[in-house]
PDB file of C-alpha atoms in Angstrom:
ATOM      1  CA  UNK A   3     -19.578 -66.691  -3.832  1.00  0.00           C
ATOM      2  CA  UNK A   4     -17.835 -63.366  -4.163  1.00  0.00           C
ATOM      3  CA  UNK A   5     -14.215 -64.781  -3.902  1.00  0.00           C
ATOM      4  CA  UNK A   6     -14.989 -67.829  -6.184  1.00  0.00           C
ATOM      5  CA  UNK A   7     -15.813 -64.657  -8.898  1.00  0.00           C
ATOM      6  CA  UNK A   8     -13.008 -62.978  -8.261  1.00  0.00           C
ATOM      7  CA  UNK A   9     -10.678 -65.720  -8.190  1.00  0.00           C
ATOM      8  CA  UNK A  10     -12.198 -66.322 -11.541  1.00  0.00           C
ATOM      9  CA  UNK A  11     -12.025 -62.656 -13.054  1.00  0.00           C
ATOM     10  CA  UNK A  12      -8.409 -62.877 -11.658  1.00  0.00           C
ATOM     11  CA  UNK A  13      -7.345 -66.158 -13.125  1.00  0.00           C
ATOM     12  CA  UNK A  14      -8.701 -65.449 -16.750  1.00  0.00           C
ATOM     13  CA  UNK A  15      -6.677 -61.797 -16.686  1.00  0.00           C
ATOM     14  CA  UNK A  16      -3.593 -63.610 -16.412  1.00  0.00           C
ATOM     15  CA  UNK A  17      -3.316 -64.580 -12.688  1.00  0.00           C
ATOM     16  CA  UNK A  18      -2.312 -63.001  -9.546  1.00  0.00           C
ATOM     17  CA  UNK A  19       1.335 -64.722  -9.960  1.00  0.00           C
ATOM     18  CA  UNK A  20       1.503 -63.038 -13.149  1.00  0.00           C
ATOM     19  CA  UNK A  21       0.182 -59.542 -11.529  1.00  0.00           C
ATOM     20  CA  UNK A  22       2.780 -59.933  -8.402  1.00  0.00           C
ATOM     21  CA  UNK A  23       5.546 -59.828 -10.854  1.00  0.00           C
ATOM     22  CA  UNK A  24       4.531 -56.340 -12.926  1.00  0.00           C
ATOM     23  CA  UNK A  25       5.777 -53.263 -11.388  1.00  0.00           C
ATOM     24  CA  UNK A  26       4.116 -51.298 -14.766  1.00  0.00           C
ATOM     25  CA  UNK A  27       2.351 -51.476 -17.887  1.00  0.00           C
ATOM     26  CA  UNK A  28       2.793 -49.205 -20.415  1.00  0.00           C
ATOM     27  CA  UNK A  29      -0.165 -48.703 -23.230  1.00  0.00           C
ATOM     28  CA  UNK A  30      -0.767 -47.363 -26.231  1.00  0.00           C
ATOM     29  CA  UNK A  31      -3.997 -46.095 -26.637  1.00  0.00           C
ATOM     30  CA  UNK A  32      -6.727 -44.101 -28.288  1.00  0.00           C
ATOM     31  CA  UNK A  33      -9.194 -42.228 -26.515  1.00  0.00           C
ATOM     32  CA  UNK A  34     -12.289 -40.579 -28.595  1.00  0.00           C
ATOM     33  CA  UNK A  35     -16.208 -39.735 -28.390  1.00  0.00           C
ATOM     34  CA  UNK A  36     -18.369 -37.113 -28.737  1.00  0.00           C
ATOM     35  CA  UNK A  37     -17.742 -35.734 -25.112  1.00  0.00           C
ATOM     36  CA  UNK A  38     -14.347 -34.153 -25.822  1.00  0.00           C
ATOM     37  CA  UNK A  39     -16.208 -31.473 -27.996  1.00  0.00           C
ATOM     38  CA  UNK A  40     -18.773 -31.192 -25.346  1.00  0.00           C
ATOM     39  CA  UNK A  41     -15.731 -30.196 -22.990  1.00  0.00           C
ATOM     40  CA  UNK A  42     -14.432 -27.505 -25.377  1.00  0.00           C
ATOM     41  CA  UNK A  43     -11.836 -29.773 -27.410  1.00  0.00           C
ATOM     42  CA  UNK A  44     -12.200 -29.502 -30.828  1.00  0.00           C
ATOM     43  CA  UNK A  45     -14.959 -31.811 -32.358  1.00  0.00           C
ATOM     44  CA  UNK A  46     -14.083 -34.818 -33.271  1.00  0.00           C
ATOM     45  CA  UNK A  47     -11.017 -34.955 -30.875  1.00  0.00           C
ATOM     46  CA  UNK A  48      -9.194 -38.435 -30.496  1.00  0.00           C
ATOM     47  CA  UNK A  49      -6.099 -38.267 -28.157  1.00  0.00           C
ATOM     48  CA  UNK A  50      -3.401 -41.106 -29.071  1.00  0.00           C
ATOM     49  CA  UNK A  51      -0.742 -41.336 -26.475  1.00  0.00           C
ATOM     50  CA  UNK A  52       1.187 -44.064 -24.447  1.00  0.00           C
ATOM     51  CA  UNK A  53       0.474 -44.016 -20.727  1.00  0.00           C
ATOM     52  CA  UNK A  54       2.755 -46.086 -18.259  1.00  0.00           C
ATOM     53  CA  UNK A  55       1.046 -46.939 -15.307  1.00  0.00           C
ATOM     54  CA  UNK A  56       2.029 -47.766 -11.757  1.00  0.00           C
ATOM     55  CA  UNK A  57       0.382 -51.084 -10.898  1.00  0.00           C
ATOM     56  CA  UNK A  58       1.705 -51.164  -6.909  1.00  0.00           C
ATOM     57  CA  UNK A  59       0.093 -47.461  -6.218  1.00  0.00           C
ATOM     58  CA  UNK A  60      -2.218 -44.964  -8.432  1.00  0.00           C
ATOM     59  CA  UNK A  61       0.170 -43.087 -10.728  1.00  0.00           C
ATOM     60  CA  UNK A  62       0.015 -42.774 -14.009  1.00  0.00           C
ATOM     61  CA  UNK A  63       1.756 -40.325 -16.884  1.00  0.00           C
ATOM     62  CA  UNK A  64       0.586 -39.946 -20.510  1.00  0.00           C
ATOM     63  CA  UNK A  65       2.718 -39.111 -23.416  1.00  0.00           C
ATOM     64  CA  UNK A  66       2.240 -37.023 -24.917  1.00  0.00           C
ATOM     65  CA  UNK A  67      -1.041 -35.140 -23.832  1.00  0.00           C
ATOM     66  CA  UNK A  68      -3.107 -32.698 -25.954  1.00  0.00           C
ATOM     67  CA  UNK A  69       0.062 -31.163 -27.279  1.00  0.00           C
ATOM     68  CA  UNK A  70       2.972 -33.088 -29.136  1.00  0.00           C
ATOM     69  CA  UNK A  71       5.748 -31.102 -26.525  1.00  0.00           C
ATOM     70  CA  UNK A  72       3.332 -31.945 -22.945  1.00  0.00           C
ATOM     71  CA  UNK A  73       2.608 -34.883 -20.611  1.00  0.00           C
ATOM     72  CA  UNK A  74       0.792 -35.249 -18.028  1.00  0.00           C
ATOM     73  CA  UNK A  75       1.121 -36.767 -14.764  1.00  0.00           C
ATOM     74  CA  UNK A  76      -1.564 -38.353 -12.093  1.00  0.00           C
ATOM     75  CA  UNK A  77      -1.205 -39.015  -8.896  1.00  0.00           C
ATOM     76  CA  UNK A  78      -3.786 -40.512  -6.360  1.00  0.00           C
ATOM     77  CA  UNK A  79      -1.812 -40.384  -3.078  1.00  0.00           C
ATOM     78  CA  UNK A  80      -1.114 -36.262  -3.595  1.00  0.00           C
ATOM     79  CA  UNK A  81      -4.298 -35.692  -5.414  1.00  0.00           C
ATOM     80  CA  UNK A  82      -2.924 -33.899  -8.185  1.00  0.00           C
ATOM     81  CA  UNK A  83      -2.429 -33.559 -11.665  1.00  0.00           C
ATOM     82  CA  UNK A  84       0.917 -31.919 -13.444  1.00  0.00           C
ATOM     83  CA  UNK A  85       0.684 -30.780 -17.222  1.00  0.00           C
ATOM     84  CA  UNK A  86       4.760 -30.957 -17.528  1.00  0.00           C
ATOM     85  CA  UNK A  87       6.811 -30.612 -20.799  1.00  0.00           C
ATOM     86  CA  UNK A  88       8.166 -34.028 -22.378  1.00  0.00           C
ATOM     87  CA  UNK A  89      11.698 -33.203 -20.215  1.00  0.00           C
ATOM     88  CA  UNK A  90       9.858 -32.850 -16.790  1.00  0.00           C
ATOM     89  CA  UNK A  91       9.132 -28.633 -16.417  1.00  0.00           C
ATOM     90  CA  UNK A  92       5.908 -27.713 -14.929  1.00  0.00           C
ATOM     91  CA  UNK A  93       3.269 -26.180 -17.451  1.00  0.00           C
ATOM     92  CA  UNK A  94       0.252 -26.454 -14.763  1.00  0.00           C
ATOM     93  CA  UNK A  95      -0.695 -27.861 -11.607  1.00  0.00           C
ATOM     94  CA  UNK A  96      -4.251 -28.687 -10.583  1.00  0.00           C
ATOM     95  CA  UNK A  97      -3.929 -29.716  -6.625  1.00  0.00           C
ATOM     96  CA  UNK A  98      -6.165 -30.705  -4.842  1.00  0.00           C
ATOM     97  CA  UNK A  99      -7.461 -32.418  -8.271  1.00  0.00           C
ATOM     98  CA  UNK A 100     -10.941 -33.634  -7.051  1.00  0.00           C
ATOM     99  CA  UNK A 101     -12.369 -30.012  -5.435  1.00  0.00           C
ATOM    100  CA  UNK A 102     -11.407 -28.633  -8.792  1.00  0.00           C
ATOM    101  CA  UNK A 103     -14.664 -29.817 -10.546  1.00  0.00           C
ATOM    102  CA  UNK A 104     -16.954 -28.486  -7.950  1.00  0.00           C
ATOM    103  CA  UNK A 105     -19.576 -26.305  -9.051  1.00  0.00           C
ATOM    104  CA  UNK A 106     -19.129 -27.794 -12.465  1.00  0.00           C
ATOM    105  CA  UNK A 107     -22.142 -28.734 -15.318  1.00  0.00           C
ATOM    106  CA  UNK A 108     -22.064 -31.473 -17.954  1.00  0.00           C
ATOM    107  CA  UNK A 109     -21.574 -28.970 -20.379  1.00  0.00           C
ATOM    108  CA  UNK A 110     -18.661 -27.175 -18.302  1.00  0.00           C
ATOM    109  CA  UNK A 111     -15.484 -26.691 -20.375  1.00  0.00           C
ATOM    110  CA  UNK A 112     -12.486 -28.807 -19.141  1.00  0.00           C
ATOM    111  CA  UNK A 113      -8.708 -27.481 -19.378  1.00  0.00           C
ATOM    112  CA  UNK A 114      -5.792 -29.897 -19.610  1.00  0.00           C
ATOM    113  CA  UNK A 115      -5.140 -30.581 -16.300  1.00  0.00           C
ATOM    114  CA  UNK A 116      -9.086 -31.428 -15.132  1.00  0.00           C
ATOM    115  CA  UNK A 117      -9.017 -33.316 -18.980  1.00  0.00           C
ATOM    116  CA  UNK A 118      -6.236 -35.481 -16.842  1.00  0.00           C
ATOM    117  CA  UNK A 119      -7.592 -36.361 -14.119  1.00  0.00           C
ATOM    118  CA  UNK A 120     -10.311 -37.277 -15.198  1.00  0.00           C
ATOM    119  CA  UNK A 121      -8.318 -40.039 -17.699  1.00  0.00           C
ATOM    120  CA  UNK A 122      -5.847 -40.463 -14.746  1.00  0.00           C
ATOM    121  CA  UNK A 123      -7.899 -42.237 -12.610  1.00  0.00           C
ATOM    122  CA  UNK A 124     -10.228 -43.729 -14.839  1.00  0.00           C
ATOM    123  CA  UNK A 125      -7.129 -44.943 -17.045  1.00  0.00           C
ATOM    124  CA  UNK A 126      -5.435 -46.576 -14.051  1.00  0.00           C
ATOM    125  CA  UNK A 127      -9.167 -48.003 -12.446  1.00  0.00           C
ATOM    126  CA  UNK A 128      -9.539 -49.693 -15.696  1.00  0.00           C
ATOM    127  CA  UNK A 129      -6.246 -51.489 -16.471  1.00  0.00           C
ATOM    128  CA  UNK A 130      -5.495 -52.841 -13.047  1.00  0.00           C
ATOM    129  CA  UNK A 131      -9.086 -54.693 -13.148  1.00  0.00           C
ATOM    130  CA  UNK A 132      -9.656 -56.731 -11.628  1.00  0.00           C
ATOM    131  CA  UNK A 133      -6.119 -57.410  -9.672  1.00  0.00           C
ATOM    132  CA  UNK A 134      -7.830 -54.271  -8.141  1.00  0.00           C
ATOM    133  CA  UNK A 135      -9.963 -55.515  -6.557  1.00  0.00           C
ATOM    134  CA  UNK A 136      -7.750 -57.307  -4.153  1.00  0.00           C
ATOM    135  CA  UNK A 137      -5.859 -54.176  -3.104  1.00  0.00           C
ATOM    136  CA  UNK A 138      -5.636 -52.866   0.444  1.00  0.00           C
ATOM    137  CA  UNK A 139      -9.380 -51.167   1.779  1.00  0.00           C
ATOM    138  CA  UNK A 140     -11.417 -52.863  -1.904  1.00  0.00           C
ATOM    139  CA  UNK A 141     -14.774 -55.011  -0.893  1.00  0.00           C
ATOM    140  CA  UNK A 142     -16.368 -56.958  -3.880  1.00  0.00           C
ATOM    141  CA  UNK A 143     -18.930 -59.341  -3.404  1.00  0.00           C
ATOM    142  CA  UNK A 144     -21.072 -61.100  -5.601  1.00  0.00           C
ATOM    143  CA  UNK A 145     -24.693 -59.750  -6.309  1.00  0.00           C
ATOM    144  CA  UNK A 146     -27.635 -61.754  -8.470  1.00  0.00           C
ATOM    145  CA  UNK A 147     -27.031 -62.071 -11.994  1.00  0.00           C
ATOM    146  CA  UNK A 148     -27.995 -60.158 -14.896  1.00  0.00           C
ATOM    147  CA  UNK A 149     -29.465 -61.026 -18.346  1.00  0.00           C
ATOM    148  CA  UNK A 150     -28.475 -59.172 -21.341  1.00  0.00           C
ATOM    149  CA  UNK A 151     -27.854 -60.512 -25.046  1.00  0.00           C
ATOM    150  CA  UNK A 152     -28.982 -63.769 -24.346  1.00  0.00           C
ATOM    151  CA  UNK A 153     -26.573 -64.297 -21.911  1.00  0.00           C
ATOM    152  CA  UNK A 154     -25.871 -64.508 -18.323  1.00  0.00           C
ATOM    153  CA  UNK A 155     -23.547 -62.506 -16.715  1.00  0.00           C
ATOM    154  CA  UNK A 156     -22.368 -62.618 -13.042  1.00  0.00           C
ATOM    155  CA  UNK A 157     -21.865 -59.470 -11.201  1.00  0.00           C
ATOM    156  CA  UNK A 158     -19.645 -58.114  -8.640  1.00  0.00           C
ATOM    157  CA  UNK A 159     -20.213 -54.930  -6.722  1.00  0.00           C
ATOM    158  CA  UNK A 160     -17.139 -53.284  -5.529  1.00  0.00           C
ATOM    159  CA  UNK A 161     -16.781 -50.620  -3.021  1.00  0.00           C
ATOM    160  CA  UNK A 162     -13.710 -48.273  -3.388  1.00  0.00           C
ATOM    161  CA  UNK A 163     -12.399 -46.806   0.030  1.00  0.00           C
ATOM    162  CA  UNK A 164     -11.523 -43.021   0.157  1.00  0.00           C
ATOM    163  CA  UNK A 165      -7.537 -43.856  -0.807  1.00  0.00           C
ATOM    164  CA  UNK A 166      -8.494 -45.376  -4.782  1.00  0.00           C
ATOM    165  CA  UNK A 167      -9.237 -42.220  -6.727  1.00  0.00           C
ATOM    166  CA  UNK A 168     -12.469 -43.551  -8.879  1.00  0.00           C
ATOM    167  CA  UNK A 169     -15.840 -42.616 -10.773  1.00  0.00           C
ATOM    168  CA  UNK A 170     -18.026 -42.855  -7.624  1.00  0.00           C
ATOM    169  CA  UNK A 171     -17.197 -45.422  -4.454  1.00  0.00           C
ATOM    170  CA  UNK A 172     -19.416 -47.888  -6.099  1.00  0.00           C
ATOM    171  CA  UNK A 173     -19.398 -50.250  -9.028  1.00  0.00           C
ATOM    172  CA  UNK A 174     -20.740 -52.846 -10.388  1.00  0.00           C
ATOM    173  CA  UNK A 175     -18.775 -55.440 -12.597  1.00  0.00           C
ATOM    174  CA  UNK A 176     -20.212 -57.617 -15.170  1.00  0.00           C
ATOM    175  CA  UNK A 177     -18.251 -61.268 -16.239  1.00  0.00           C
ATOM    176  CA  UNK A 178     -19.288 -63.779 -18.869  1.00  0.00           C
ATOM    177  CA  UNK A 179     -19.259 -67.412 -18.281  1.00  0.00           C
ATOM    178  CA  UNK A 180     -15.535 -67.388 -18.962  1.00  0.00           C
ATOM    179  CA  UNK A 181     -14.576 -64.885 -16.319  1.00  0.00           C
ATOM    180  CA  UNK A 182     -13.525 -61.840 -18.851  1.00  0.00           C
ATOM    181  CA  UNK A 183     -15.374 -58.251 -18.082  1.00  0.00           C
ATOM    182  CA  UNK A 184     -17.824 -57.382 -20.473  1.00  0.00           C
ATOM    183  CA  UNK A 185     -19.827 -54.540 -18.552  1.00  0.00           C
ATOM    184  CA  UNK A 186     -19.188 -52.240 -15.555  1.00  0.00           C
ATOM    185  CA  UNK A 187     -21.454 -49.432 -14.333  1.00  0.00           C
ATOM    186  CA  UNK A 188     -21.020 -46.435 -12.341  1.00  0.00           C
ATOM    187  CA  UNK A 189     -21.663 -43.024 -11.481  1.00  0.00           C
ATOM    188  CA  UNK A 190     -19.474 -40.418 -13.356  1.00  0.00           C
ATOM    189  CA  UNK A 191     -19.594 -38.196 -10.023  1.00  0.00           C
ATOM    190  CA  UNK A 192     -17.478 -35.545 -11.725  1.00  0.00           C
ATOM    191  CA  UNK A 193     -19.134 -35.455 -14.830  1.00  0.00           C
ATOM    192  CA  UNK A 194     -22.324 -33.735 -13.092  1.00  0.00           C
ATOM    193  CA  UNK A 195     -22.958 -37.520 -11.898  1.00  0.00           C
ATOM    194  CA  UNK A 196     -23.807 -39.193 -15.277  1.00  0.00           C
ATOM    195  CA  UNK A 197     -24.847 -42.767 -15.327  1.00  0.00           C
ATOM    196  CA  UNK A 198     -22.866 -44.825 -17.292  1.00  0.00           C
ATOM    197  CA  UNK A 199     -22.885 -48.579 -18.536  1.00  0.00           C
ATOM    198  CA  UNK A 200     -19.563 -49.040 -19.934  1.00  0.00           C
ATOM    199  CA  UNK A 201     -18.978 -51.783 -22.211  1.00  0.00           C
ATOM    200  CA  UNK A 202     -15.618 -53.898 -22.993  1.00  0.00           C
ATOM    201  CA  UNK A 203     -14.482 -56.644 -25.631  1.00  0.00           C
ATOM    202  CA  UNK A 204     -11.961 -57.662 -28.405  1.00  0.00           C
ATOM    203  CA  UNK A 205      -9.896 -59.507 -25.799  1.00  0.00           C
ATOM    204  CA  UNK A 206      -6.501 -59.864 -26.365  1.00  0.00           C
ATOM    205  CA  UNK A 207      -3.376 -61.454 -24.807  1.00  0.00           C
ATOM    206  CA  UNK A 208      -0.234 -59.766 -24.070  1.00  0.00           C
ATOM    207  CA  UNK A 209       2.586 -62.123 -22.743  1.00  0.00           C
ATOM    208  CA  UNK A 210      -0.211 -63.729 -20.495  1.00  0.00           C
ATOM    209  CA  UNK A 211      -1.822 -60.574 -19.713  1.00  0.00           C
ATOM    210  CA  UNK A 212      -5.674 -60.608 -21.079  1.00  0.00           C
ATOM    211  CA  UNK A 213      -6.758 -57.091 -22.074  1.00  0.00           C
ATOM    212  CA  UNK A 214     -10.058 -56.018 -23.432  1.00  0.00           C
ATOM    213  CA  UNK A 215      -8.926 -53.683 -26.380  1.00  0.00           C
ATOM    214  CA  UNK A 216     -12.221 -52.514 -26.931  1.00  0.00           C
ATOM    215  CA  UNK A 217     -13.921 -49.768 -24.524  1.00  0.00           C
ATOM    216  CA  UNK A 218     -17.605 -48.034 -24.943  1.00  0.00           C
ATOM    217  CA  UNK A 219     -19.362 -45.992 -22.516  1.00  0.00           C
ATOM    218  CA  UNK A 220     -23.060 -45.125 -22.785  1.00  0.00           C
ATOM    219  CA  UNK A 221     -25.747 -43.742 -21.080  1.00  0.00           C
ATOM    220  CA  UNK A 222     -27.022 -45.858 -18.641  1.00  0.00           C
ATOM    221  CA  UNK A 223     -30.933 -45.881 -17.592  1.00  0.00           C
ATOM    222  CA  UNK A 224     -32.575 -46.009 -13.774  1.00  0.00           C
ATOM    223  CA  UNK A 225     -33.914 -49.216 -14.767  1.00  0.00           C
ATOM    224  CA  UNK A 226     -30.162 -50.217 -15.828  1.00  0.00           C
ATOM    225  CA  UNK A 227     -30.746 -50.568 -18.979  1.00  0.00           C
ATOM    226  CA  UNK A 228     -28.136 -48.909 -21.366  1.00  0.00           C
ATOM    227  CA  UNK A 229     -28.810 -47.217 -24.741  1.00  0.00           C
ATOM    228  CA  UNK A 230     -26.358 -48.722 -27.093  1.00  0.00           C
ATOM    229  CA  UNK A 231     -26.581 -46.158 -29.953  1.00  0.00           C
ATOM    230  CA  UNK A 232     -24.117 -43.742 -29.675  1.00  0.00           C
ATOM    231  CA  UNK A 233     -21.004 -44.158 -27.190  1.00  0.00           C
ATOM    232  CA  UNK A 234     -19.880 -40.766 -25.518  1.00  0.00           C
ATOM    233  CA  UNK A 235     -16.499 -42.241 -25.110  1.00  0.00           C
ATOM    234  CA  UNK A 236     -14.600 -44.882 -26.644  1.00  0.00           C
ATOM    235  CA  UNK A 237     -11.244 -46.171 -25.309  1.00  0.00           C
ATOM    236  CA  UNK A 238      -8.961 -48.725 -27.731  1.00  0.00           C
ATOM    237  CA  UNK A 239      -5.718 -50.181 -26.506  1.00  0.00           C
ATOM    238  CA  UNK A 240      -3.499 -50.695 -29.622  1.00  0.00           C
ATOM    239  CA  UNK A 241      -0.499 -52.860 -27.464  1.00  0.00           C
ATOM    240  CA  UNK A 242       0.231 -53.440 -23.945  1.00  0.00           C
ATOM    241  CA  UNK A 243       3.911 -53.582 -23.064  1.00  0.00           C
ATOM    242  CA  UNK A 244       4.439 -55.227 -19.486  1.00  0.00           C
ATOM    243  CA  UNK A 245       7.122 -53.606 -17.003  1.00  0.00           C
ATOM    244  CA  UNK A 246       8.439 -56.452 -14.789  1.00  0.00           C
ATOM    245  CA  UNK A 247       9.896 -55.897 -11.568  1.00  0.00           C
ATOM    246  CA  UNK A 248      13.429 -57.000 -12.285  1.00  0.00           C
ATOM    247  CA  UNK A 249      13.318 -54.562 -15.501  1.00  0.00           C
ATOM    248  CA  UNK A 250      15.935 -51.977 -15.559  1.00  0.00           C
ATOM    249  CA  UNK A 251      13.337 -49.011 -17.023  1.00  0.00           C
ATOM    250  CA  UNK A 252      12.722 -46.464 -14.846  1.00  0.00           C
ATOM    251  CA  UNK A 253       9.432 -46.887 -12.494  1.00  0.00           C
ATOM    252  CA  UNK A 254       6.955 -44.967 -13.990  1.00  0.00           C
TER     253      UNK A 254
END
């Protein structure tokens, strides 16, 4: 049942033709919520940048980030983050990026670079979903089926091996009857292990590519059940610009 999902979640995104032809996306987005202030940014902090992301291997630069002259680049493979000015100079290096939040509370401040790895990975994790799941050491298989809203949803759980930088090694995806992601839920391991149920909508196609625009993540319940009131984070993609592999921009 698990691949009959999947093939599914992967034909209503677009298609894995589709996918084998992108070398990159690159996104403009908006990233808010409540957490930010929590982390020491100001309060009421939304960051608006463009990231380009690597869909063949987990790398991923945003422009600009937290200050008009900086970027920031992630990479999986070297576990590392580099805070770099807009013409490529070093500003800070966290490396290795994952041990740097150990020790660390729910309240604990975050600096730029742990701000960026944190929206590295989960940046990339979200926007090659679900072609992700078909990469090199990813298991998904299908699990019962959950009611919420009146509706029935089929799940996947997905286990991430060691290589995929992610919020914890486990998920769980939710699709609608249609095959487009409207839940996912995992643990936030470095956020102090928050449970999240993380919410997505306002589809949209970009040359073939279907994108859910909209992006809220809640607190999610043992029972998982989520309370919808207030979001701690909310993600919204504003255009998605698709980098084909016989494009003459530079990889990202």
């Amino acid at each position: 049942m698990s691949a009959e999902l999947l093939d599914l979640a992967i034909a209503t995104a677009g298609g894995q033709e589709l996918w084998n032809t992108l070398r990159g996306l690159k996104v403009d987005v908006s990233i808010g919520g409540p957490v930010w202030g929590m982390k020491g940014w100001p309060p009421g902090t939304t960051f608006r940048q463009t990231v380009t992301v690597d869909t063949a291997r987990e790398h991923i630069v945003f422009s600009p980030f937290t200050r008009p002259d900086w970027q920031m680049v992630f990479d999986a493979a070297a576990d590392s983050v580099t805070v770099q000015t807009l013409d490529g100079e070093p500003v800070e290096t966290l490396a290795p990026a994952r041990a740097g939040f150990k020790g660390m509370l729910r309240n604990s401040t975050w600096d730029a670079p742990h701000l960026g790895y944190f929206l590295g990975y989960a940046l990339w994790n979200y926007l090659t979903t679900p072609f992700l799941f078909t990469y090199p050491g990813v298991q998904a298989r299908e699990i019962e089926p959950w009611r919420e809203a009146g509706q029935t949803w089929r799940r996947l759980q997905v286990r991430f091996p060691p290589e995929i930088a992610a919020h914890s090694p486990n998920h769980v995806f939710y699709f609608d009857a249609f095959g487009r992601q409207r839940r996912m839920d995992y643990v936030a391991e470095v956020n102090n292990s928050f449970l999240v149920g993380h919410y997505t909508g306002r589809f949209q196609n970009f040359d073939g590519l279907l994108v859910p625009t909209r992006r809220r993540m809640f607190r999610r319940n043992p029972d998982n059940t989520v309370n919808l009131n207030f979001p701690s984070i909310t993600v919204d993609i504003h255009d998605v610009e698709l980098i084909r592999t016989d494009d003459e921009q530079a990889r990202p």
